PDB file of C-alpha atoms in Angstrom:
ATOM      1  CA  UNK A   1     -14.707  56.284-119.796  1.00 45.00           C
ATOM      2  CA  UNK A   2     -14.131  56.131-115.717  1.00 62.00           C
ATOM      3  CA  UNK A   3     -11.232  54.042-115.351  1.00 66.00           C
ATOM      4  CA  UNK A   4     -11.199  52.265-112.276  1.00 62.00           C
ATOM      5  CA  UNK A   5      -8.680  49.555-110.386  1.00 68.00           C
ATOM      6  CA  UNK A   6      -9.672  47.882-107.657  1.00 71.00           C
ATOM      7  CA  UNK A   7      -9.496  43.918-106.243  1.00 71.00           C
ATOM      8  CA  UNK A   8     -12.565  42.104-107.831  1.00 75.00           C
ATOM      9  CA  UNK A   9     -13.117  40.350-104.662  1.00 76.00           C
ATOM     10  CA  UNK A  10     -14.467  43.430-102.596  1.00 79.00           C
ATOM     11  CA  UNK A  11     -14.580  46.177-105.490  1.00 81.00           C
ATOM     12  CA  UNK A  12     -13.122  49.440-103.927  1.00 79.00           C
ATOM     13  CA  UNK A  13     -10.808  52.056-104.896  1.00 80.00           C
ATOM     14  CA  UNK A  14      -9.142  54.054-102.037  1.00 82.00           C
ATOM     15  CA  UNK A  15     -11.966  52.961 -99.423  1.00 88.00           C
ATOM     16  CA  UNK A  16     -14.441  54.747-102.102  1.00 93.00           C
ATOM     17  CA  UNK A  17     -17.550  51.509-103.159  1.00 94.00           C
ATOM     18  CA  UNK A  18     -17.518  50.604-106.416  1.00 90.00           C
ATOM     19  CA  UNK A  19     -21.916  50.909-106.629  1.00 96.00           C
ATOM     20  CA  UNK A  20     -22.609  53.640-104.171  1.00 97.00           C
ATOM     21  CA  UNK A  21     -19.392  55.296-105.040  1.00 96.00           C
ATOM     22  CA  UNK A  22     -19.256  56.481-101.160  1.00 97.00           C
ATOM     23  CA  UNK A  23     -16.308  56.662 -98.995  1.00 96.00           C
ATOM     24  CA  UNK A  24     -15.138  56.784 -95.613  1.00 95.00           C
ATOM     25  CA  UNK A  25     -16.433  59.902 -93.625  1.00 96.00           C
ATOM     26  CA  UNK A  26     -19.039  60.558 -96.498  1.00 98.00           C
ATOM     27  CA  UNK A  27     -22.381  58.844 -95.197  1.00 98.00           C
ATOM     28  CA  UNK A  28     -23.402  58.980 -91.517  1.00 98.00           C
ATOM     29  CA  UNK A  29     -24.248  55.792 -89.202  1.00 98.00           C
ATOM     30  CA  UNK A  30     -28.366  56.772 -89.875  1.00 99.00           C
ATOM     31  CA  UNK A  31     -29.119  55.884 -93.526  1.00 99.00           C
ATOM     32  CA  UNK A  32     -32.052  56.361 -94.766  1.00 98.00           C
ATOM     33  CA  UNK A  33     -33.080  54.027 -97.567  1.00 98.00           C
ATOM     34  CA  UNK A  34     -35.527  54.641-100.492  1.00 98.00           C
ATOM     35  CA  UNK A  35     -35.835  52.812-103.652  1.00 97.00           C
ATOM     36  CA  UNK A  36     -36.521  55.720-106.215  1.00 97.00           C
ATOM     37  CA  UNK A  37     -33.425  57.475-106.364  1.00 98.00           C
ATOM     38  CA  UNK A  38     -35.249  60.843-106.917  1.00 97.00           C
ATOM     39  CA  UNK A  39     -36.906  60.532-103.642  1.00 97.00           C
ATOM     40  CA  UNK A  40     -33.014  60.578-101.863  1.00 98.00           C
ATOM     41  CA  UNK A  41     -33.187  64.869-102.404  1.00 97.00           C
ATOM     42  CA  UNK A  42     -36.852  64.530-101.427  1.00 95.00           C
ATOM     43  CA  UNK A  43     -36.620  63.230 -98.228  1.00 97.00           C
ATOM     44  CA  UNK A  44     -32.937  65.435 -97.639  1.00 97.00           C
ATOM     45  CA  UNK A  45     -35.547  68.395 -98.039  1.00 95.00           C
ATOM     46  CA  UNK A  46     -36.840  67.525 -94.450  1.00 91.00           C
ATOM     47  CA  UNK A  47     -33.319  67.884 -93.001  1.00 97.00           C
ATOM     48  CA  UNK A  48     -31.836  71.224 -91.710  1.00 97.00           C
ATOM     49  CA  UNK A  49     -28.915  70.515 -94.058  1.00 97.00           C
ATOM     50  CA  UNK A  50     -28.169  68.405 -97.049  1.00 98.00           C
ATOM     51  CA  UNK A  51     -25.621  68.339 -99.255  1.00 98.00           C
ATOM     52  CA  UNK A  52     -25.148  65.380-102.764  1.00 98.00           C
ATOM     53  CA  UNK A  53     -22.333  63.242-102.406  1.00 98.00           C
ATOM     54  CA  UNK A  54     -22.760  60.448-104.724  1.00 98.00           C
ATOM     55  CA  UNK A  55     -25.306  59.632-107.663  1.00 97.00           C
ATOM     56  CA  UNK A  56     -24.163  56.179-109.585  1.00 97.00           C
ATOM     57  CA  UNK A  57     -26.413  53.628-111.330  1.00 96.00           C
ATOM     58  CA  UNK A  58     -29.635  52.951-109.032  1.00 97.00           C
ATOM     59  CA  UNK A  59     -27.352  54.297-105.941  1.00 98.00           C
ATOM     60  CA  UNK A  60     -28.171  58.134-105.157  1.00 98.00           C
ATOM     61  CA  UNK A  61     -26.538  59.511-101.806  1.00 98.00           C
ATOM     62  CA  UNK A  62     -26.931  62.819 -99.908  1.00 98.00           C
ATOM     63  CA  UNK A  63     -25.594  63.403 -96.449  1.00 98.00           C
ATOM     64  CA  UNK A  64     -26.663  66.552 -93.644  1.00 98.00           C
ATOM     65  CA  UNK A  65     -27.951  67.142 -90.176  1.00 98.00           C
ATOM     66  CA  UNK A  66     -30.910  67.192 -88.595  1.00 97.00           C
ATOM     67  CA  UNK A  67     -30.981  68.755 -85.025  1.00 95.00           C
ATOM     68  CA  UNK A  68     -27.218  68.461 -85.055  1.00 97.00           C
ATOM     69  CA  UNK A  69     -27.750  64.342 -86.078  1.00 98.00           C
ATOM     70  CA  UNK A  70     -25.474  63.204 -89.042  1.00 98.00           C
ATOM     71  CA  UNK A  71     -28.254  61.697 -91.346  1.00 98.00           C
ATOM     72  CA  UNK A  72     -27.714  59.696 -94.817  1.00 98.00           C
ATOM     73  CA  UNK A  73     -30.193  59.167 -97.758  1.00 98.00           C
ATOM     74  CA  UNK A  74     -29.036  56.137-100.390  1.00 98.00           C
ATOM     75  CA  UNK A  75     -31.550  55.033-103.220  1.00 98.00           C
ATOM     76  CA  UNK A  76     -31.247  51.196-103.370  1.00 98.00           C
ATOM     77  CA  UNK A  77     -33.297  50.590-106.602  1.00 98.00           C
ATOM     78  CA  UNK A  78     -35.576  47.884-106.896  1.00 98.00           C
ATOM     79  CA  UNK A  79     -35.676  44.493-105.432  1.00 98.00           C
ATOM     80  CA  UNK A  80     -33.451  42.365-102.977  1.00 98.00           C
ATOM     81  CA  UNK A  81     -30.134  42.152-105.072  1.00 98.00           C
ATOM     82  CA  UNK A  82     -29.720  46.271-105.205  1.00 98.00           C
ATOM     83  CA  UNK A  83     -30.949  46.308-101.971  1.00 98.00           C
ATOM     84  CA  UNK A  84     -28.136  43.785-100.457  1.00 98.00           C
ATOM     85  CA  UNK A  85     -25.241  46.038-102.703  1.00 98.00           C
ATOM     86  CA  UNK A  86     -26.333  48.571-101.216  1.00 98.00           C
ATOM     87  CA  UNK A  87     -26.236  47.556 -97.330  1.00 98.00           C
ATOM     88  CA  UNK A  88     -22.931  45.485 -97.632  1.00 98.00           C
ATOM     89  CA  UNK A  89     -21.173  48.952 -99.252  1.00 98.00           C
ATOM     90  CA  UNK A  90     -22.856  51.655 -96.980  1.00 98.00           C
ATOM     91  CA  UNK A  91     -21.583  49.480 -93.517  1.00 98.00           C
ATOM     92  CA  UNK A  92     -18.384  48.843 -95.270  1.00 96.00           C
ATOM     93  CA  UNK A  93     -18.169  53.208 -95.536  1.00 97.00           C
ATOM     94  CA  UNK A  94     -19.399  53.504 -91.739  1.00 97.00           C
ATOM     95  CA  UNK A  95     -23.401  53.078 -91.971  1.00 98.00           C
ATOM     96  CA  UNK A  96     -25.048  50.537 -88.859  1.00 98.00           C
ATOM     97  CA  UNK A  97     -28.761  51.748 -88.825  1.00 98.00           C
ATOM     98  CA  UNK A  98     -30.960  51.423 -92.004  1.00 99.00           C
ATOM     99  CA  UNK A  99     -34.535  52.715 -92.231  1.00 98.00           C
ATOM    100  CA  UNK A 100     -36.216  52.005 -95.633  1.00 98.00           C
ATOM    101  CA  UNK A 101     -38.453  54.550 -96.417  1.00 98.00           C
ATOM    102  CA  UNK A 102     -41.193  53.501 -99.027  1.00 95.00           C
ATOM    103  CA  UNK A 103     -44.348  52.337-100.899  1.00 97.00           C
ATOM    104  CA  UNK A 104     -46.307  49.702-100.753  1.00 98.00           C
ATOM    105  CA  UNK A 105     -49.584  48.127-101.314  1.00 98.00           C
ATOM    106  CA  UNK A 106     -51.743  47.014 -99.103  1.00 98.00           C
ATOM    107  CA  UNK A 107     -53.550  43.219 -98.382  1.00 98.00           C
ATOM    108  CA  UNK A 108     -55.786  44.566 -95.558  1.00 98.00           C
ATOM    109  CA  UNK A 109     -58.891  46.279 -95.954  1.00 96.00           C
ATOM    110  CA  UNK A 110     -58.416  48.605 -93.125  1.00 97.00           C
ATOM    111  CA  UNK A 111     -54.779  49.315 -94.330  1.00 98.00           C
ATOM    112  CA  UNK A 112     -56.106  52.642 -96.446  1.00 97.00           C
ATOM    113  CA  UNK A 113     -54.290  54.329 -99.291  1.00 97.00           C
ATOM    114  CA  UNK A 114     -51.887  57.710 -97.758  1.00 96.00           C
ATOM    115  CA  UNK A 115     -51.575  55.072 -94.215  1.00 98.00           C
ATOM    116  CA  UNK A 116     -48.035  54.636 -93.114  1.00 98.00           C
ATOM    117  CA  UNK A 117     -47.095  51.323 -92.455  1.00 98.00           C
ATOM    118  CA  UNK A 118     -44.023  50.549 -90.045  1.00 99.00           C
ATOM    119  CA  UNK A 119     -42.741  46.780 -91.024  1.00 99.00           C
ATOM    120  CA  UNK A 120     -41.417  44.898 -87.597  1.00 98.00           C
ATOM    121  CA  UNK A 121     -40.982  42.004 -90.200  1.00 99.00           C
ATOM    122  CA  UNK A 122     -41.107  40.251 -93.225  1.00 98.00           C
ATOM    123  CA  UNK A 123     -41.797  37.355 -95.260  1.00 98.00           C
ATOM    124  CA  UNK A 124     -39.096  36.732 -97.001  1.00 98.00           C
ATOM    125  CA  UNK A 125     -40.321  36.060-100.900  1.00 98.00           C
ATOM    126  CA  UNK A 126     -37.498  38.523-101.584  1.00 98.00           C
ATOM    127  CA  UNK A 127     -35.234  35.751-103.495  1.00 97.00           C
ATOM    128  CA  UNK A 128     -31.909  37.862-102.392  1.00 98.00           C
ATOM    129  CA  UNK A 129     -31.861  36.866 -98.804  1.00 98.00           C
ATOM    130  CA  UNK A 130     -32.328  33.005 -99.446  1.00 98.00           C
ATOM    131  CA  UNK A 131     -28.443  33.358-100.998  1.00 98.00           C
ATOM    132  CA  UNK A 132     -27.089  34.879 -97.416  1.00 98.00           C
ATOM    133  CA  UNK A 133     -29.137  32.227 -94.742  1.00 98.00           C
ATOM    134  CA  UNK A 134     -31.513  29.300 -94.496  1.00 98.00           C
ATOM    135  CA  UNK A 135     -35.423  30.509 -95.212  1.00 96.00           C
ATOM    136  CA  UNK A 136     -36.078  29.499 -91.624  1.00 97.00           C
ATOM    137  CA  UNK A 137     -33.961  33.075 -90.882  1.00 98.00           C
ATOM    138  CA  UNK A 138     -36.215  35.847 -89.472  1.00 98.00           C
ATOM    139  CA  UNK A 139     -36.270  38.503 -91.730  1.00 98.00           C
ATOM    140  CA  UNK A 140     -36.997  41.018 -88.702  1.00 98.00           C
ATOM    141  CA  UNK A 141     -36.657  44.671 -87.532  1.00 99.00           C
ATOM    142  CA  UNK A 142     -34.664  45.888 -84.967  1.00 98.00           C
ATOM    143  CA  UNK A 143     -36.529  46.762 -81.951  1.00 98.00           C
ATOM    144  CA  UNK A 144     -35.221  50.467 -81.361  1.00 98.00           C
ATOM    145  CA  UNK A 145     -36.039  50.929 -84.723  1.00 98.00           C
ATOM    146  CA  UNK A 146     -39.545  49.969 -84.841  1.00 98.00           C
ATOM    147  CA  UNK A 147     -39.928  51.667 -81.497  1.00 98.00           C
ATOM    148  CA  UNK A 148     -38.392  54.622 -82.884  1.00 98.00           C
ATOM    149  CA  UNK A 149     -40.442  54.784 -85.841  1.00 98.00           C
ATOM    150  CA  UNK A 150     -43.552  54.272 -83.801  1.00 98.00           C
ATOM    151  CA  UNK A 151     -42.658  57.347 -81.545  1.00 98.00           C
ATOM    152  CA  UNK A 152     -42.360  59.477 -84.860  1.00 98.00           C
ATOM    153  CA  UNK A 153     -45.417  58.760 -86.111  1.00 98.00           C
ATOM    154  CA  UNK A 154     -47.407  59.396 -82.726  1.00 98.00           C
ATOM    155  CA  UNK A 155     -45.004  63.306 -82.562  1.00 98.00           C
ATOM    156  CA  UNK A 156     -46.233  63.922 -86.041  1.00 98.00           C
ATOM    157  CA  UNK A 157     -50.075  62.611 -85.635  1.00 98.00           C
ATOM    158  CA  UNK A 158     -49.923  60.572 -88.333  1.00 98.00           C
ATOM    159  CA  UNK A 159     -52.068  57.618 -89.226  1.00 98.00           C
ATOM    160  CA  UNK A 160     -49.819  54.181 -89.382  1.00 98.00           C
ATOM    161  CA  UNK A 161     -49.898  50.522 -88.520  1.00 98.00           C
ATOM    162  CA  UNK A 162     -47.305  48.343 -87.081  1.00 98.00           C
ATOM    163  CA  UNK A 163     -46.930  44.456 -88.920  1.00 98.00           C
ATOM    164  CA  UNK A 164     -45.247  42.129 -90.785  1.00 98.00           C
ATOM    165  CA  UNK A 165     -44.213  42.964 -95.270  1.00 98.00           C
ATOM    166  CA  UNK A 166     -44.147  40.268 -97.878  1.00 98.00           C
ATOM    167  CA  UNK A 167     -41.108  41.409 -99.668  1.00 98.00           C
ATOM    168  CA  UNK A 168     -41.513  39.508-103.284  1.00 98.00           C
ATOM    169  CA  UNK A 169     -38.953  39.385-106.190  1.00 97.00           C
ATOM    170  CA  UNK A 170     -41.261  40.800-108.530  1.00 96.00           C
ATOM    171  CA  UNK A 171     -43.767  43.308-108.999  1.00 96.00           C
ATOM    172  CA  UNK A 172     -46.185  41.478-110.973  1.00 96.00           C
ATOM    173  CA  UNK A 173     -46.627  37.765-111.032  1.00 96.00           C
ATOM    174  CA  UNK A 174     -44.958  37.456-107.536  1.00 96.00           C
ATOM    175  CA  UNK A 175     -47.396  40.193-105.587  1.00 96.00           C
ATOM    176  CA  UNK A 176     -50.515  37.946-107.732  1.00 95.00           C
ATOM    177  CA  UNK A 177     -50.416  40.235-110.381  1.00 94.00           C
ATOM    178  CA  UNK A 178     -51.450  38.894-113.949  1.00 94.00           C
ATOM    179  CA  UNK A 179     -47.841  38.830-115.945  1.00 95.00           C
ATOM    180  CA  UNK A 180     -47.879  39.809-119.854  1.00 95.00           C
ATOM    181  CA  UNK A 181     -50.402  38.408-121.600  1.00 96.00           C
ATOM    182  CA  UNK A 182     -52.319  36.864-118.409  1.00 95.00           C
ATOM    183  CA  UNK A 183     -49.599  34.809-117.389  1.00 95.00           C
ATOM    184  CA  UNK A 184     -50.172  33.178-113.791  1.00 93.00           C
ATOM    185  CA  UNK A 185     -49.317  30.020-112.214  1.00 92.00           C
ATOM    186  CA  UNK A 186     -51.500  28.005-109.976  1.00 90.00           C
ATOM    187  CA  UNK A 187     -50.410  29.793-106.276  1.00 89.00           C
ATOM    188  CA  UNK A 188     -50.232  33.162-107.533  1.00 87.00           C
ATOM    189  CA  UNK A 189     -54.207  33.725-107.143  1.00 84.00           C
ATOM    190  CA  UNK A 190     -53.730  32.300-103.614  1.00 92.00           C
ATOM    191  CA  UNK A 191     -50.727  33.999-102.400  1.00 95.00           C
ATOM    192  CA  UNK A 192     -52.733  37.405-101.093  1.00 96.00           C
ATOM    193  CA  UNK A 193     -55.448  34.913 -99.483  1.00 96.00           C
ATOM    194  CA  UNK A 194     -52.694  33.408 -97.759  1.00 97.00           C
ATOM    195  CA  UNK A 195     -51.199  35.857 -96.647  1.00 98.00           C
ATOM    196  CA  UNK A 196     -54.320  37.625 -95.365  1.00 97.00           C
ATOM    197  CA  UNK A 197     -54.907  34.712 -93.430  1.00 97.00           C
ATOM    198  CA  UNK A 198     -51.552  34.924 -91.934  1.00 98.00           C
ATOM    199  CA  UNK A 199     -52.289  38.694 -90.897  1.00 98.00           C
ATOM    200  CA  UNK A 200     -49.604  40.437 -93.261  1.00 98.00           C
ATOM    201  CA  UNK A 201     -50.395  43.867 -93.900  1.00 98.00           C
ATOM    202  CA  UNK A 202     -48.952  44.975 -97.353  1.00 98.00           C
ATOM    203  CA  UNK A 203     -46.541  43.726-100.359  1.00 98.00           C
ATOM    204  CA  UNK A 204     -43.478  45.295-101.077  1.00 98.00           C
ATOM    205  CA  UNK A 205     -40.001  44.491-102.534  1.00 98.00           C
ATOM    206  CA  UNK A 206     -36.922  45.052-100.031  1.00 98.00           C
ATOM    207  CA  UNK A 207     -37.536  44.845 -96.622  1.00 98.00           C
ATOM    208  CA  UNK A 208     -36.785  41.040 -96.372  1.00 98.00           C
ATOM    209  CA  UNK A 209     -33.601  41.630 -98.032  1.00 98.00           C
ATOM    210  CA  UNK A 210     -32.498  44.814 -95.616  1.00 98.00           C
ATOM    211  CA  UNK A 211     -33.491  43.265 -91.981  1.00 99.00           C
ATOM    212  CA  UNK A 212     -32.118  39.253 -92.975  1.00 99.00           C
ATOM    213  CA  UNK A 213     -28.970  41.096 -93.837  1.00 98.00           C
ATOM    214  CA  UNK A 214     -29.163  43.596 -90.896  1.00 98.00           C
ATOM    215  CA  UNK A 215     -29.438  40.815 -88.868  1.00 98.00           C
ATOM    216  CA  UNK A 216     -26.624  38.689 -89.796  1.00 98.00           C
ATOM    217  CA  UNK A 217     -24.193  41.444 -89.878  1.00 98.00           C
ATOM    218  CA  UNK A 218     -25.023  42.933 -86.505  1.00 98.00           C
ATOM    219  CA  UNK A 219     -27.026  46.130 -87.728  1.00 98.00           C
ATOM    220  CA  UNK A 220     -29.988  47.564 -87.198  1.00 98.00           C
ATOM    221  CA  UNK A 221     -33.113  48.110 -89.414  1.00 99.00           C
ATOM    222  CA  UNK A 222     -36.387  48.936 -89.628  1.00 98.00           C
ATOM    223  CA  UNK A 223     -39.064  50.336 -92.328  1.00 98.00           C
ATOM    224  CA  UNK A 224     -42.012  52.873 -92.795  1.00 98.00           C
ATOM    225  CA  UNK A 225     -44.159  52.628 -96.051  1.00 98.00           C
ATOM    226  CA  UNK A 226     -46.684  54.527 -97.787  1.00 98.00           C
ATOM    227  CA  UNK A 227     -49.330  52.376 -99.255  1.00 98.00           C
ATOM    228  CA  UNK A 228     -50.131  53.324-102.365  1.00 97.00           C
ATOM    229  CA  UNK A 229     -52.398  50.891-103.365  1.00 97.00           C
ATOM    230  CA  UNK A 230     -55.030  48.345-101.636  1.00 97.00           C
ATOM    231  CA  UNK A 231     -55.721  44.962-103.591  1.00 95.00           C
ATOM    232  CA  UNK A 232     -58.296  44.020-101.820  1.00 94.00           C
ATOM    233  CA  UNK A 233     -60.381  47.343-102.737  1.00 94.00           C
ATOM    234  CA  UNK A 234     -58.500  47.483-106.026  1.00 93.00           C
ATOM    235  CA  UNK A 235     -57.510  51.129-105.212  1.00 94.00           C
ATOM    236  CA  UNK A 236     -54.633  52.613-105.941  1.00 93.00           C
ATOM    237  CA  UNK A 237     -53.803  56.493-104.972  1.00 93.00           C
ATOM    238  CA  UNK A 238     -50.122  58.049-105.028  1.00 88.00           C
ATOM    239  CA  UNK A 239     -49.428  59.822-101.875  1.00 87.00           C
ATOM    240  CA  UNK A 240     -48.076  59.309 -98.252  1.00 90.00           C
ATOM    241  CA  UNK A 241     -44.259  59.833 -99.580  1.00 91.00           C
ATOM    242  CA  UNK A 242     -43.476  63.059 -97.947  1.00 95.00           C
ATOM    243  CA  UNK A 243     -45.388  61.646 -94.191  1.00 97.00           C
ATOM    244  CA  UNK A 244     -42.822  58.723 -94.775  1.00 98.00           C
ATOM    245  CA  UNK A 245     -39.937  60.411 -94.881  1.00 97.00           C
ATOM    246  CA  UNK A 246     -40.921  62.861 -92.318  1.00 97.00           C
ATOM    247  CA  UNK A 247     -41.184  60.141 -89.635  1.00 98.00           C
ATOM    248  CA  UNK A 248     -38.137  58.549 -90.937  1.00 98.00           C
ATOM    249  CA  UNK A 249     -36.149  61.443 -90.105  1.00 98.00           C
ATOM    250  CA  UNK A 250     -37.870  62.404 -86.765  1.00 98.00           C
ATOM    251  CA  UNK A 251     -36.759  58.444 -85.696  1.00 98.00           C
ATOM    252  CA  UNK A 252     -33.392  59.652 -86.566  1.00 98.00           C
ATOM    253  CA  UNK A 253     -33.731  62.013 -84.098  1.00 98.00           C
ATOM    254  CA  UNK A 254     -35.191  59.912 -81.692  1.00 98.00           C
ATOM    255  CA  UNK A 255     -32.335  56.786 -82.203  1.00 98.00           C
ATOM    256  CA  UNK A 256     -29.257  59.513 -82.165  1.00 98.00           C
ATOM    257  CA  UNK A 257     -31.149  60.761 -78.295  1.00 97.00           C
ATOM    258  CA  UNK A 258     -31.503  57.078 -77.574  1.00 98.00           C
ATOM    259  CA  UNK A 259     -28.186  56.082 -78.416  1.00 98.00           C
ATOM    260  CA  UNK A 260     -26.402  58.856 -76.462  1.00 97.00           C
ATOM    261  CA  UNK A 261     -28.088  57.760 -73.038  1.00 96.00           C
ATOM    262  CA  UNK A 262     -27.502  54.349 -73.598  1.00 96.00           C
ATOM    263  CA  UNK A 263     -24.174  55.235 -73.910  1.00 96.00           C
ATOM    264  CA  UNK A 264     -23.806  57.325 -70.795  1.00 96.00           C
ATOM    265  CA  UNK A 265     -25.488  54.311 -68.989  1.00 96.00           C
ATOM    266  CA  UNK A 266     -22.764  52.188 -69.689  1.00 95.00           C
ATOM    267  CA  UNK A 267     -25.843  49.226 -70.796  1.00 95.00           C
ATOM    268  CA  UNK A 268     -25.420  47.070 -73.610  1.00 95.00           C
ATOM    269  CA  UNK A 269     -29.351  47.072 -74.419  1.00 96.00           C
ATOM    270  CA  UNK A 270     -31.462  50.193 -74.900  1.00 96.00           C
ATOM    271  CA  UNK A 271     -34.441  50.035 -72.999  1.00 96.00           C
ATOM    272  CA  UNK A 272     -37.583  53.056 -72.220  1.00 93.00           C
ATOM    273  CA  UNK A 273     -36.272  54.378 -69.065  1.00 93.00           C
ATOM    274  CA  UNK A 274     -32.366  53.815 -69.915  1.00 90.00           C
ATOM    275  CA  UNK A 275     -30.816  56.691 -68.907  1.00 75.00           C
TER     276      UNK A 275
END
C-alpha cells in the first residue's frame, strides 16, 4: 500500500495533492474540466500534444499544447464535493482558468439533443457551494470565459446557446426524476416547471460548485455542455462530446491570445479591442 505523510490540514506531500496527485509545474493555468475521467484522453486527442500525468480515484490529469498554449484536462467526478477537491488542489498546483466541459439535459424545447450549451450561470441546487458562501452568492461565469467560449463555437460553426445551469446534488430525485421505487416529494414534479419559467436552459451537476468557488477565490470559469437529453420531449440521444471539447480547447486558444494583449496593454480588465 502507498504510504503517504502529509499535514491533515491541507493534505500534500512535497507540493504533490493528495486527490489529483498533481504537482507544481505539472498542470497548466487552462484546465479543462470533465466529469468522466475517460473523457480527460478524449478531449487531450484534440490537442497537438498530450502527455498522462496523474490518474487517482475520480481525478484523471493529462497536460500538452495546443498552438504552443500549455493546456490541462482533470476529471472531477460527479457532483459538487469532487468538483470543489478538485478546484481547491489544481489552483493550489498553479491552475486559475477552469472550463467544464460536459453533458447535460435539457428543460427547453428548442434546446435539441447534440446542441452545445455555454453556462454564463447557475442555480445553485449543487449542495457543495452552500458550505463555502451564503445562497444569495452568484454562482456565475467569468466573462472572458463565456466570451471565449462563444467565439469558439461561432470558428467551429457549431450549434450552441448561451444561459443559465441548474446544477443539482443528484441525478435523480433532484433533476425531478422518479427515485427507486417511485420515490418523489411534493416540489420535485414542479422543479423543471419552475425553472422553465425562470428561463434556465438545462440540468446538470457541477457548474454551481466550479464558478461559486471560482468566484470567491479570484479565478476564472466558465462551461460548455452537450445535452444529451431533453425532458420536456423525453428524448435522450448520446452525442455532442467531441463538439464540446473541441470548442473548449479552441477558447483556450482564444483566452491564452487574450491574455497576452492584455498584458502588453498594461490594463487590469480585458476588453474586445484591448490591445
Amino acid at each position: 500500500m502507498e504510504q503517504w505523510r502529509s499535514e491533515a490540514t491541507r493534505p500534500q506531500s512535497g507540493g504533490v495533492q493528495y486527490h489529483i496527485r498533481c504537482g507544481p509545474g505539472q498542470v497548466a493555468r487552462y484546465v479543462l474540466m470533465p466529469g468522466d475521467p475517460d473523457r480527460v484522453p478524449l478531449i487531450a486527442s484534440t490537442w497537438d500534444e498530450a502527455h498522462p500525468v496523474a490518474r487517482h480515484r475520480e481525478y484523471t490529469t493529462y497536460t500538452g499544447k495546443v498552438g504552443g498554449v500549455a493546456i490541462s484536462s482533470t476529471s472531477t467526478g460527479i457532483g459538487g464535493p469532487s468538483t470543489a477537491i478538485a478546484v481547491e488542489e489544481l489552483a493550489e498546483v498553479g491552475a486559475d482558468t477552469f472550463i467544464r466541459v460536459g453533458t447535460c439535459g435539457a428543460i427547453q424545447p428548442e434546446v435539441r439533443c447534440g446542441d452545445l450549451v455555454i453556462v454564463s450561470a447557475a442555480v445553485r441546487h449543487d449542495g457543495t457551494s452552500d458550505d463555502y458562501v451564503e445562497p444569495a452568492y452568484p454562482a456565475a461565469a467569468h466573462y472572458q470565459v463565456v466570451a471565449a467560449l462563444v467565439e469558439a463555437a461561432e470558428r467551429l460553426g457549431l450549434r450552441y446557446h448561451v444561459g443559465v445551469a441548474a446544477s443539482t446534488a443528484s441525478f435523480h430525485v433532484g433533476q425531478s426524476r422518479p427515485g427507486w421505487r417511485g420515490y418523489s416529494q411534493t416540489w420535485t414534479g414542479q422543479r423543471i416547471e419552475d425553472l422553465r419559467r425562470a428561463g434556465v436552459l438545462i440540468f446538470e451537476m457541477e457548474a454551481a460548485t466550479l464558478y461559486t468557488l471560482a468566484g470567491l477565490f479570484g479565478l476564472r470559469a466558465g462551461g460548455v455542455m452537450a445535452v444529451v437529453a431533453n425532458r420536456v420531449t423525453d428524448e435522450m440521444s448520446y452525442g455532442g462530446i467531441e463538439e464540446s471539447a473541441r470548442v473548449a480547447t479552441e477558447a483556450v486558444r482564444i483566452l491564452a491570445d487574450w491574455d497576452q494583449r492584455l498584458q502588453r496593454s498594461g490594463r487590469r480588465y480585458w476588453y474586445p479591442s484591448v490591445g
